[in-house]
Every structure is written in C-alpha cells, then in structure tokens.
Amino acid sequence: MAESCNTYCTADERPPVEKSENVSAIIPHPQDIGYDVEFVEENIKLEGITCVICSLVMRSPIQAHKCGHRFCAKCIEKYHETSDGIVCPFDRQPIEIFKDIGREREILEMKVYCKNRPQCSWQSELRYFEDHMKECLFETIDCDMNCGIKVLRSDMRNHLENDCLVEFPCQYQSIGCLFTGSKRSLTEHMVLSTNQHLLFQMQHEVRKVKQDFDEKLKAKDLQLRILGERLKTVEGEIVVLRNEKKKMSAEIKTKNDKMNQLDAKLIELEDLVEDNQLKNYNKLGDMAKAIDGLKVENQKAVAKIDTFSHPFILKIDNFDEQFKQAKTQNNIIRSRPFLCLGQYKGQLKLYLNGNSNGIGTHISIFFCLIEGPLDDMIEWPMKWKKCTIELIINDTVIGSHILRGVNENFKNFKRPTFAENETGKRGPSKFVDHKDIPHIIRDDIVTIKFEIH
C-alpha cells in the first residue's frame, strides 16, 4: 500500500502486479502504453513521470485524486475495463481521475535520443519522437511487398530491386505475356522481350478491332430488323389514317353546313336579344324608380317609430330552483328579444352563479345586440348615452348598475352579422352579491328592469 497520498514510488518500491493484471493482457497494443525512450539528460527522476501500470514514461498522463498516483490514459482506461469499480491499481483505493496537462507538457518537452543510436544521431523533444521514428533511415521495418524479411528503411529500395523474393507479373500480362519473377528479372525481361510485347500488343489491338466491328455489325443488323418491323407498322398506320381522313372530311363538311345554319340563327337571336334588352332597360328604370320610392317610404316609417326608450322588464319565475341549478350547472337565462331606442334589437343574458370574476359570488348580467328586422334601414354603430339595470325583489331594488357610452365604434355596438348573431356583451360581472339576496322571496319571482337612452 502507498504510504501517503502525495508520495511517488519508484518501480522497485511498487507491489508486484497480479497475474490477472499483466500489462500485455490489459494493453494489447504497445502504441497505447507509455513511451520506451532514452533521455538525453542524465539522472532524471522517473518516479514522477512513469506509469504505475506499464512502468514506462507516461503517455497522456492521468492523475488520481487523493492518492496522487499517475498513469497513462490508455493504461488506466483498460485497467478499469478489467476491474470492479474505479480504484487505484497501486493501493486498491477508490479514486477520481483527471487529465494532468501540466505533467504532460513537462514530459513532452524532455529531450530524448533516437532508438537507433549510435547509428542515428537524432535527438529532440519527446513530442517529435514518434514522427522521427516514422522517417528514421536506421529503423528496421517490414518489406513493402510483405516478403517476410525485415530491412532498414534506408535499404528498402535496394532490397526491392535486388533481394525481394516476391514475384511480379509482367505489365503486359493482360494481353498475353505469362512471365513472373523478381523485380530484377522483370527488368531484364522487359528489355529482352520488347519485340514479343509489341507482337502481343498488335494481336490484342487486332482482336479488339475485330470485336468492336462484330459488335457494331450485330447492332446494325438489329437496328435494320427493328426498322423493318417499324416500317410495316407505319405503313399500316398510314392506311388507317387515310381512311380516317376521308371520314373526317365528310364530317367536317356536315359540321360546316351546321355552322352556317347556326350563324344565321345566331344573327336572328342577337337581333331578338337587342330588342329585349331595350325593353328590359325601360323596365329596370321603372323598377329603380319604384325602389327609390319604397326606400323613401321606409325611411319615413322608421322616422315615425317612437324612439323613446321604455323600460324592459324581465321576470324570473321559480327563482329559488333556478338559482340552485345555476350553482351546479352555470345555466344562462336569456330574455326574449326586444327593441331598444325604438329601432335596435337587443337581448339580456343573466348568469345567476356569475360570470368571469363574479363566478360563484355574484349575479352577472349583460346586454347585447342581435340581428333585427330594421338593420338594413338604421344607422350603425348604435348611438347611446346611458344604460340602467336594476334587480328588484319584494318591490325593493336590491342592486343597480349604470353603463355609459364612451366609444361608439367599440365592437359591442357594431351591426351584428349572420356569423356572430350577436355583438359581444356589456354589463357588470359583479351585479348583485349572493349575500344580498333575501332568503324569502315573495311568489319566488325576481324582476330585472333594463332601460337604455
């Protein structure tokens, strides 16, 4: 176990890794574990830069919170895939991990030698090490042609040209040359077999020209057969068209004769229509005069209507029963339609259990305009000054409300349309408080008195 949270241990001080945690089993690909390098600077302390798991210089270092141990990112990732929970592989304690960017920068700035020294004299920062190894001429690599031999990168070209055992086919294989051999023998073959390759090429071109000619000839034969069949079909169609032409010519002559007859009839009808239009114009003039006279008479009749606003009385029978029903069903009581200001048709809407902000506590009452028989002959919007509403119980006014006209263009006063049937509503949503209604009502009748000026 580690002695303290911030203590870094050398490789000799670490406990042995259990067999089930063998590094090669945890990290199967060497490029995923730490860097196996030789530093230029001597006597570097490795305990702060080596991985607890692979014991190499850390790649993408990760530090554990609390215990402070550090690992390669891939090493600790693979370790946790084979262990239960996120624990430190050194002291088996639960940990939290984070990327140690500062330590990574320090490691990458350290100078290292090439693995192939002393043959290669390269030395630079660790961050450039792997890029160099991909180009180092002294690195031993597999043959590019996978012949199974490993050679220095600097010797690859000579190996491929002189020693590689992989056989290459002749580039003229596709046109008949059957030679295969090493790169050196292939070069000699290309020099010695020039005439044979030219012959192969000529034979190939001849075969190709003959094949193209045969294919084009077959296409032409097919085209001729198709054209011959099409010609027979067209000849048959021509015969049919000639017969149809004769038939159509006869029909056209018949239709022309009918057209001439219709033209004569049309001229006759136009003369008749012209005479009737003149007569209709005279009749329309007489009708217009008659309509104007009716409008004047209607206007006089409307003007004679008494515009004095008599009070409208709405009596509510069985008030107690209707009041109880309204508490559960929120019923609406509508008055019979009546004329107000002598010309406009209106209606009262009564909510015994309230409407809007008066629900459950007050009686609400509203006045609205509805379609009337004189709507075409009266002025819109309706002009009014004051509206008075009273609720009377036992000959006593329990509640009253006065509305005053402010904006005659307000939508409630516009003419009702067929779609709307009524133009909104105006009135108090808190007309009479339920608490003000007497418990005993004579004849169980409540009266609403409405008057508008």
Tab-separated table of N, CA and C in Angstrom, residues 13 31 71 163 239 281 305 340 439:
chain	number	residue	atom	x	y	z
A	13	GLU	N	9.812	-0.021	-5.656
A	13	GLU	CA	9.006	0.045	-4.433
A	13	GLU	C	7.569	-0.394	-4.671
A	31	GLN	N	1.543	0.814	-28.812
A	31	GLN	CA	1.396	2.250	-29.041
A	31	GLN	C	0.388	2.880	-28.085
A	71	PHE	N	-0.936	7.657	-14.257
A	71	PHE	CA	-0.970	6.540	-15.194
A	71	PHE	C	-1.076	7.096	-16.612
A	163	ASP	N	16.840	-8.081	-53.816
A	163	ASP	CA	16.765	-9.220	-52.897
A	163	ASP	C	15.344	-9.714	-52.615
A	239	VAL	N	-52.405	3.607	-93.826
A	239	VAL	CA	-53.680	3.169	-94.421
A	239	VAL	C	-54.850	3.570	-93.522
A	281	TYR	N	-84.270	47.448	-70.242
A	281	TYR	CA	-83.735	48.703	-69.727
A	281	TYR	C	-84.858	49.629	-69.290
A	305	ILE	N	-91.050	55.787	-36.005
A	305	ILE	CA	-91.001	54.862	-34.857
A	305	ILE	C	-90.669	55.638	-33.598
A	340	CYS	N	-84.783	48.282	-28.666
A	340	CYS	CA	-84.336	49.361	-27.797
A	340	CYS	C	-84.025	50.587	-28.653
A	439	HIS	N	-83.552	35.686	1.859
A	439	HIS	CA	-83.878	34.258	1.971
A	439	HIS	C	-85.333	33.981	1.590
